[in-house]
PDB file of C-alpha atoms and ligand atoms in Angstrom:
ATOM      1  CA  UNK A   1     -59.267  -3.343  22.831  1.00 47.00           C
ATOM      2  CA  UNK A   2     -56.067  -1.348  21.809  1.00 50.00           C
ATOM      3  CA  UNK A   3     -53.971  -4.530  22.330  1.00 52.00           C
ATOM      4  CA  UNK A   4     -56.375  -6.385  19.659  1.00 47.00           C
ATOM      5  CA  UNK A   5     -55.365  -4.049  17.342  1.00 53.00           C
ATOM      6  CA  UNK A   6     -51.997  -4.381  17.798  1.00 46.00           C
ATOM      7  CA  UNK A   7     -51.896  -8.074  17.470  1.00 44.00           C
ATOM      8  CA  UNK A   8     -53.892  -8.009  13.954  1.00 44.00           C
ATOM      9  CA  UNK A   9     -51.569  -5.694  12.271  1.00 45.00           C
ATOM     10  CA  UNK A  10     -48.523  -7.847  14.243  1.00 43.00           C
ATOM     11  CA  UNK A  11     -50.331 -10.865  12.487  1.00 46.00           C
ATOM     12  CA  UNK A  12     -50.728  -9.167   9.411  1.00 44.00           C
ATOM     13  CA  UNK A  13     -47.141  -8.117   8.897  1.00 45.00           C
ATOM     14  CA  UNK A  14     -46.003 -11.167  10.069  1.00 45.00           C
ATOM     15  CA  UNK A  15     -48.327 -13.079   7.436  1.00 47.00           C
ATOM     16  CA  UNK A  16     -46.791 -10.445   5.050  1.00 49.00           C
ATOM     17  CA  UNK A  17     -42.812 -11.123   5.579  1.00 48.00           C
ATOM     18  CA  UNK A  18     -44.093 -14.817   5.486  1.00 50.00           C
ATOM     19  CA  UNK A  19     -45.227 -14.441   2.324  1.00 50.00           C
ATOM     20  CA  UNK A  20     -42.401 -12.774   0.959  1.00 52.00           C
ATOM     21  CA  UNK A  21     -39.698 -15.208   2.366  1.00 52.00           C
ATOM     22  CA  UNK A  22     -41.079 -18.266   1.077  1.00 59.00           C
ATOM     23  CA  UNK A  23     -42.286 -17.151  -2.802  1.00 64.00           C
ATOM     24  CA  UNK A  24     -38.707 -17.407  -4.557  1.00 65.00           C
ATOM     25  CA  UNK A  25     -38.422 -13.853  -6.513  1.00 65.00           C
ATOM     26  CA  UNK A  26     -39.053 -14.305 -10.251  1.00 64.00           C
ATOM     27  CA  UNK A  27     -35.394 -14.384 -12.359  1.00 74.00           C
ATOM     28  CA  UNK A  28     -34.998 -11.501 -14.006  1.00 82.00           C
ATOM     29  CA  UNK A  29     -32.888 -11.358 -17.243  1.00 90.00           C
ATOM     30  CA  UNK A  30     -29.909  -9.043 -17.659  1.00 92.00           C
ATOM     31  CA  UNK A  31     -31.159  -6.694 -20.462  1.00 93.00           C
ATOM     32  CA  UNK A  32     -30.722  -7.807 -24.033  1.00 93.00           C
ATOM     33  CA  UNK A  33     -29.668 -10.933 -23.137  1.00 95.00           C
ATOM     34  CA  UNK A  34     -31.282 -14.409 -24.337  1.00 89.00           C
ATOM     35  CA  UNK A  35     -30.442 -16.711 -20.488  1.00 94.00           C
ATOM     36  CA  UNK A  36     -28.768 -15.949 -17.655  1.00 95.00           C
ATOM     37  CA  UNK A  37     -25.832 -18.143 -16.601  1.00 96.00           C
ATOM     38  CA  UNK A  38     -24.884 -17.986 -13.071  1.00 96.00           C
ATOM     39  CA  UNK A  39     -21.282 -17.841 -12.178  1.00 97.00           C
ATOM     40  CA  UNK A  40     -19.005 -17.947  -8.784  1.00 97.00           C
ATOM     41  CA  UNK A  41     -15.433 -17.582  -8.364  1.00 98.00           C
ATOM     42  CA  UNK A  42     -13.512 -18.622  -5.711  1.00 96.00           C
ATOM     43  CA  UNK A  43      -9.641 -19.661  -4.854  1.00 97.00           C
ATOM     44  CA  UNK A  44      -8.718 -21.142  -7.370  1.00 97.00           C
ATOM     45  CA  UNK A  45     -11.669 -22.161  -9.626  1.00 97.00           C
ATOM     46  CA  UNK A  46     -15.084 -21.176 -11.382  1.00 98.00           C
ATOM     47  CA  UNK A  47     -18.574 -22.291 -11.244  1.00 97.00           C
ATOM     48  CA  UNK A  48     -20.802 -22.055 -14.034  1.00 97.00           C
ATOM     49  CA  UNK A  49     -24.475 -23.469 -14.173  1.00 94.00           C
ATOM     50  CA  UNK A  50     -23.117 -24.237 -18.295  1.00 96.00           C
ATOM     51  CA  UNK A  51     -19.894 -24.019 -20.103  1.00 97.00           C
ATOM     52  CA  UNK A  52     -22.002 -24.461 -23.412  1.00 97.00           C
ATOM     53  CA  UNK A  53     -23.208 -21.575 -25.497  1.00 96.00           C
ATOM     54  CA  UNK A  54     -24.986 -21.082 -28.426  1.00 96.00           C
ATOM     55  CA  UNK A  55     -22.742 -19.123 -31.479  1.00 96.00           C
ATOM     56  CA  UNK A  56     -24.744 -16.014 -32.249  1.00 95.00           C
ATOM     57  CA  UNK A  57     -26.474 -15.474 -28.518  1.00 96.00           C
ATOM     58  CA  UNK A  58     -26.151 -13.055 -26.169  1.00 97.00           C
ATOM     59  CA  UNK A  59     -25.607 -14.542 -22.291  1.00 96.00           C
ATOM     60  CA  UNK A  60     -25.981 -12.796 -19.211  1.00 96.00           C
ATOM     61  CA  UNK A  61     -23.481 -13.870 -16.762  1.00 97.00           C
ATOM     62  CA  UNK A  62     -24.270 -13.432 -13.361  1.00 96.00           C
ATOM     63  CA  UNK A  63     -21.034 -13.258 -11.558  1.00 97.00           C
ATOM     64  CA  UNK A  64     -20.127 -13.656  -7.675  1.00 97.00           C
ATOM     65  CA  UNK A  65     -16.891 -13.552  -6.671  1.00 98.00           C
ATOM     66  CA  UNK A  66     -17.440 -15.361  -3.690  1.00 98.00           C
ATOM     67  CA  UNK A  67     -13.320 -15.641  -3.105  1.00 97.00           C
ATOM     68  CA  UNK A  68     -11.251 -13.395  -0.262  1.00 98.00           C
ATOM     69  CA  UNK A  69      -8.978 -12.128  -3.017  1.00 98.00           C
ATOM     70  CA  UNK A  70     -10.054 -10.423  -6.718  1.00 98.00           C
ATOM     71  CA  UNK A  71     -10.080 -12.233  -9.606  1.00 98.00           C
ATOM     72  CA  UNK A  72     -10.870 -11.781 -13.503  1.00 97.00           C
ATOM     73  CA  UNK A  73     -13.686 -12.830 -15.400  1.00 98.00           C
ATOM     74  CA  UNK A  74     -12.167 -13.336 -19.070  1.00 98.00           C
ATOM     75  CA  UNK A  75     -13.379 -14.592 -22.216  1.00 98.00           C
ATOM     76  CA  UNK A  76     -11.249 -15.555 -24.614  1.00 97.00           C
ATOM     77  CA  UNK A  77     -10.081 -18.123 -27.354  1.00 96.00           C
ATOM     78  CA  UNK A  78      -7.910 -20.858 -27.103  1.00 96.00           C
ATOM     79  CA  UNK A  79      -5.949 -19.285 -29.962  1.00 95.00           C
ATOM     80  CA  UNK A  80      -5.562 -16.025 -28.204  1.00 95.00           C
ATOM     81  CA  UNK A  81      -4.522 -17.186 -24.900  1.00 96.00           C
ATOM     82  CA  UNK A  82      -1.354 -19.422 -26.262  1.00 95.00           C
ATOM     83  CA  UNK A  83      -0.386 -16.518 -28.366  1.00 93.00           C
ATOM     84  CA  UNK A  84      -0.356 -14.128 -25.592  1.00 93.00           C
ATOM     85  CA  UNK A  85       1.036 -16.563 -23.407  1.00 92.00           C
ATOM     86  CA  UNK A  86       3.870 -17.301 -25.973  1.00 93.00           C
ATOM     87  CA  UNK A  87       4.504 -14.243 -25.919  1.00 90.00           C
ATOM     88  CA  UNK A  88       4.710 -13.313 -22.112  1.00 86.00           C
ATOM     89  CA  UNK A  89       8.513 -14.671 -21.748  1.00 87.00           C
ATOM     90  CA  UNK A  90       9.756 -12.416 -24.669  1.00 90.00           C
ATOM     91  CA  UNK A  91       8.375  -8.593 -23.222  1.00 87.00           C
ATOM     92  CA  UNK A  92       9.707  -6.502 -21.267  1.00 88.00           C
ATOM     93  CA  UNK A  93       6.959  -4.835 -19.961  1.00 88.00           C
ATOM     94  CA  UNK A  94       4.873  -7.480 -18.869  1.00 86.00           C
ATOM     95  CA  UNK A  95       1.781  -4.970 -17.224  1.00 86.00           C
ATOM     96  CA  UNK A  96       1.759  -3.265 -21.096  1.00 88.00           C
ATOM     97  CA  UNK A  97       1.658  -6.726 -22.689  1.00 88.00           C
ATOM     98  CA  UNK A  98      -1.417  -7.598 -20.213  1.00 87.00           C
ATOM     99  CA  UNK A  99      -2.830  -3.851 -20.943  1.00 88.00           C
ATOM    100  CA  UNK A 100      -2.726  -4.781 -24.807  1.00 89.00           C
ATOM    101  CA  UNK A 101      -4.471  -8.205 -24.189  1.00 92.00           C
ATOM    102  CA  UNK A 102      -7.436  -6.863 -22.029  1.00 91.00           C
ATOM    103  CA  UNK A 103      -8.576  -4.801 -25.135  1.00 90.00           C
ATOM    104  CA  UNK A 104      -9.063  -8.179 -27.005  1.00 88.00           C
ATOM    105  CA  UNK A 105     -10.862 -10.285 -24.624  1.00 92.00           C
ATOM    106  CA  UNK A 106     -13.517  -9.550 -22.880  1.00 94.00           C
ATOM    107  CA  UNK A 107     -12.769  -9.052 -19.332  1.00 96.00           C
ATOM    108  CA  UNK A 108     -14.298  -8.102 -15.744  1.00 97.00           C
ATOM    109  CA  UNK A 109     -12.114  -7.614 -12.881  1.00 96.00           C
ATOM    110  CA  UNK A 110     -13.992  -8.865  -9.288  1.00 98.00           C
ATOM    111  CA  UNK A 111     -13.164  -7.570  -6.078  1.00 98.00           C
ATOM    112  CA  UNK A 112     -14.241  -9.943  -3.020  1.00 98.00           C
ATOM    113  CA  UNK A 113     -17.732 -10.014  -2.476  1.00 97.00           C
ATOM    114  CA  UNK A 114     -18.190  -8.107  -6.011  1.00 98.00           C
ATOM    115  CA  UNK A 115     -21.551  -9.068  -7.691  1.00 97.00           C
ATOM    116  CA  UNK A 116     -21.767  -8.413 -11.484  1.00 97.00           C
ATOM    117  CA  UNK A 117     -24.117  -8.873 -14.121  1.00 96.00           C
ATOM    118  CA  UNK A 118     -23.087  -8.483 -17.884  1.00 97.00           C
ATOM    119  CA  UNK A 119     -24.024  -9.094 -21.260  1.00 97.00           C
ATOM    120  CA  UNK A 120     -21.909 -11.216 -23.310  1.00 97.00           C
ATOM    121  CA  UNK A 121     -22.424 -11.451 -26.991  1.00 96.00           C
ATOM    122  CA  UNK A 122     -21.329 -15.248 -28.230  1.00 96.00           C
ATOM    123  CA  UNK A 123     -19.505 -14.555 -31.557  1.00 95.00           C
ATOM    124  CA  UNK A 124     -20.768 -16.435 -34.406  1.00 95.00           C
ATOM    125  CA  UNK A 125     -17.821 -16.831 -36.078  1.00 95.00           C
ATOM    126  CA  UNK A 126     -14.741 -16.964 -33.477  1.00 94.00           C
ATOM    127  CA  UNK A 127     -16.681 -17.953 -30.370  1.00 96.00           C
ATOM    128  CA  UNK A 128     -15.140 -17.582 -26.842  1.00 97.00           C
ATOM    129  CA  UNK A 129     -13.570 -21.134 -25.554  1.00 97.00           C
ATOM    130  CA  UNK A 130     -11.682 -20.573 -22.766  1.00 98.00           C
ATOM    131  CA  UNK A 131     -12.762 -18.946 -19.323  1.00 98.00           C
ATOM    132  CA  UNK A 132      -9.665 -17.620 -17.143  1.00 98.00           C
ATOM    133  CA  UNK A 133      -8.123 -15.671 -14.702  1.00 97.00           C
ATOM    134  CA  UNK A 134      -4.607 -13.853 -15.700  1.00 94.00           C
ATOM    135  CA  UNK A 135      -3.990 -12.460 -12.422  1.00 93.00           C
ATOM    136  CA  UNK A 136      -0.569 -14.162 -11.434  1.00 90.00           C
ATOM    137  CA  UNK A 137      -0.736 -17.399 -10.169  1.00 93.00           C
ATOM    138  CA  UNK A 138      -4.501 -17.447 -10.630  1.00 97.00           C
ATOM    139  CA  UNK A 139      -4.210 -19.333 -13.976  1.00 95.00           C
ATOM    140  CA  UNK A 140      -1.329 -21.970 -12.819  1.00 95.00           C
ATOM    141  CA  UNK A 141      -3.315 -22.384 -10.004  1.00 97.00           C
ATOM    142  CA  UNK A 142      -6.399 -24.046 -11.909  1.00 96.00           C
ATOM    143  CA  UNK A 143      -8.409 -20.793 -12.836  1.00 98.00           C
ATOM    144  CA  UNK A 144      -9.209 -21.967 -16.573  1.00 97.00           C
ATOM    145  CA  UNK A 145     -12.820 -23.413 -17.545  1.00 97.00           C
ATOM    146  CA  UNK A 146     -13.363 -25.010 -21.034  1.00 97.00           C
ATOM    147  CA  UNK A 147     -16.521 -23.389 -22.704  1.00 97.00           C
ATOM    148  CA  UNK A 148     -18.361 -25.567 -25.438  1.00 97.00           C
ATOM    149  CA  UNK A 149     -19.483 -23.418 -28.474  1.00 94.00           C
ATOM    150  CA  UNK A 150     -22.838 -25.097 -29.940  1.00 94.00           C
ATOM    151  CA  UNK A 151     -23.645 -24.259 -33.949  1.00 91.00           C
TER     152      UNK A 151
HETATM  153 CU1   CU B   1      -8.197 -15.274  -9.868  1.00 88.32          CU
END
C-alpha cells in the first residue's frame, strides 16, 4: 500500500515537471518598454532579432554576451562615432577621450556569460544608427551593426 502512494505522488511530480518543460514561459517585457529585441554578442559580431526601430519608442534589449571575452553594447550615431574616431589619433590620453565618449552614447559593458536587460529610449529626433563595440580591436574586427531608424 505505502509503495502506491509513493508512485502517485512520483507520477504526479513527474506529470508536474512535464508540464512545466514543455509550456514555453510567457515573454515578459522589460518595464516601460514597447518590444523586446533580443541580442547576443560573440567574437567578433552581434545578433539582433531587428536592426530597425521606430523614432520615438522605447526598446528593451535583451542582451547575452554569449562570447569568452567582454564586450560593449553601444548606441550611437554615425555622426558621433567618425567624430570621435577622428579624433582618437590627435589625444593624448586616449582612456579620457573614451571616458568623455561613454557619457554621450549609450553604453553597457558585458562580461562573458553577462545577461542584461535595458531600456532604450529611440530618439525622435537624432535616432541611434550604429551598434558597436570600442573595446580595442573589437570594432576593426567587425563589431559594428547598422540600425534602421523608421519615421
Ligand atoms: Cu567586443
Amino acid at each position: 500500500m505505502a509503495s502506491w502512494k509513493v508512485l502517485v505522488v512520483l507520477a504526479v511530480a513527474l506529470a508536474a515537471c512535464a508540464g512545466e518543460s514543455s509550456a514555453p514561459a510567457p515573454r515578459v517585457l522589460i518595464e516601460g518598454t514597447d518590444r523586446t529585441v533580443d541580442v547576443s554578442i560573440k567574437e567578433f559580431e552581434f545578433h539582433l532579432d531587428t536592426t530597425e526601430f521606430i523614432r520615438g519608442e522605447t526598446v528593451g534589449f535583451h542582451i547575452v554576451n554569449e562570447g569568452l571575452v567582454s564586450h560593449e553594447f553601444r548606441l550611437t550615431t554615425d555622426a558621433a562615432l567618425s567624430e570621435f574616431m577622428a579624433l582618437l589619433p590627435t589625444v593624448a590620453d586616449v582612456a579620457l577621450a573614451q571616458q568623455a565618449f561613454d557619457e554621450t552614447t549609450t553604453v553597457y559593458k558585458l562580461k562573458p556569460g553577462e545577461i542584461l536587460d535595458v531600456a532604450v529610449p529611440i530618439d525622435q529626433a537624432d535616432p541611434y544608427t550604429v551598434l558597436v563595440c570600442l573595446i580595442p580591436g573589437h570594432f576593426e574586427a567587425g563589431m559594428q551593426e547598422e540600425l534602421f531608424p523608421l519615421p
